[in-house]
Amino acid sequence: MNALKVMDADAMVVCVCMIGWVVVLFVAA
């Protein structure tokens, strides 16, 4: 359970970071 929760949290952080980079690229373009 705990390991799954940590993995899910890491995946969420990665998704947020990727979306953030896409937004930054669009704004900078």
Short mmCIF file of C-alpha atoms in Angstrom, two decimals:
data_model
loop_
_atom_site.label_atom_id
_atom_site.label_comp_id
_atom_site.label_asym_id
_atom_site.label_seq_id
_atom_site.Cartn_x
_atom_site.Cartn_y
_atom_site.Cartn_z
CA MET A 1 0.00 0.00 0.00
CA ASN A 2 2.65 2.49 1.07
CA ALA A 3 4.86 1.69 -1.93
CA LEU A 4 1.91 2.15 -4.30
CA LYS A 5 1.05 5.46 -2.68
CA VAL A 6 4.65 6.67 -3.11
CA MET A 7 4.71 5.54 -6.75
CA ASP A 8 1.39 7.27 -7.42
CA ALA A 9 2.69 10.47 -5.82
CA ASP A 10 5.88 10.36 -7.91
CA ALA A 11 3.86 9.79 -11.09
CA MET A 12 1.64 12.75 -10.21
CA VAL A 13 4.69 14.98 -9.65
CA VAL A 14 6.17 13.91 -13.00
CA CYS A 15 2.88 14.64 -14.80
CA VAL A 16 2.62 18.06 -13.15
CA CYS A 17 6.23 18.88 -14.06
CA MET A 18 5.70 17.81 -17.68
CA ILE A 19 2.49 19.85 -17.99
CA GLY A 20 4.28 22.82 -16.40
CA TRP A 21 7.11 22.61 -18.95
CA VAL A 22 4.59 22.46 -21.83
CA VAL A 23 2.87 25.59 -20.48
CA VAL A 24 6.21 27.39 -20.12
CA LEU A 25 7.19 26.47 -23.69
CA PHE A 26 3.85 27.73 -25.06
CA VAL A 27 4.12 30.99 -23.10
CA ALA A 28 7.74 31.53 -24.18
CA ALA A 29 6.95 30.74 -27.83
#
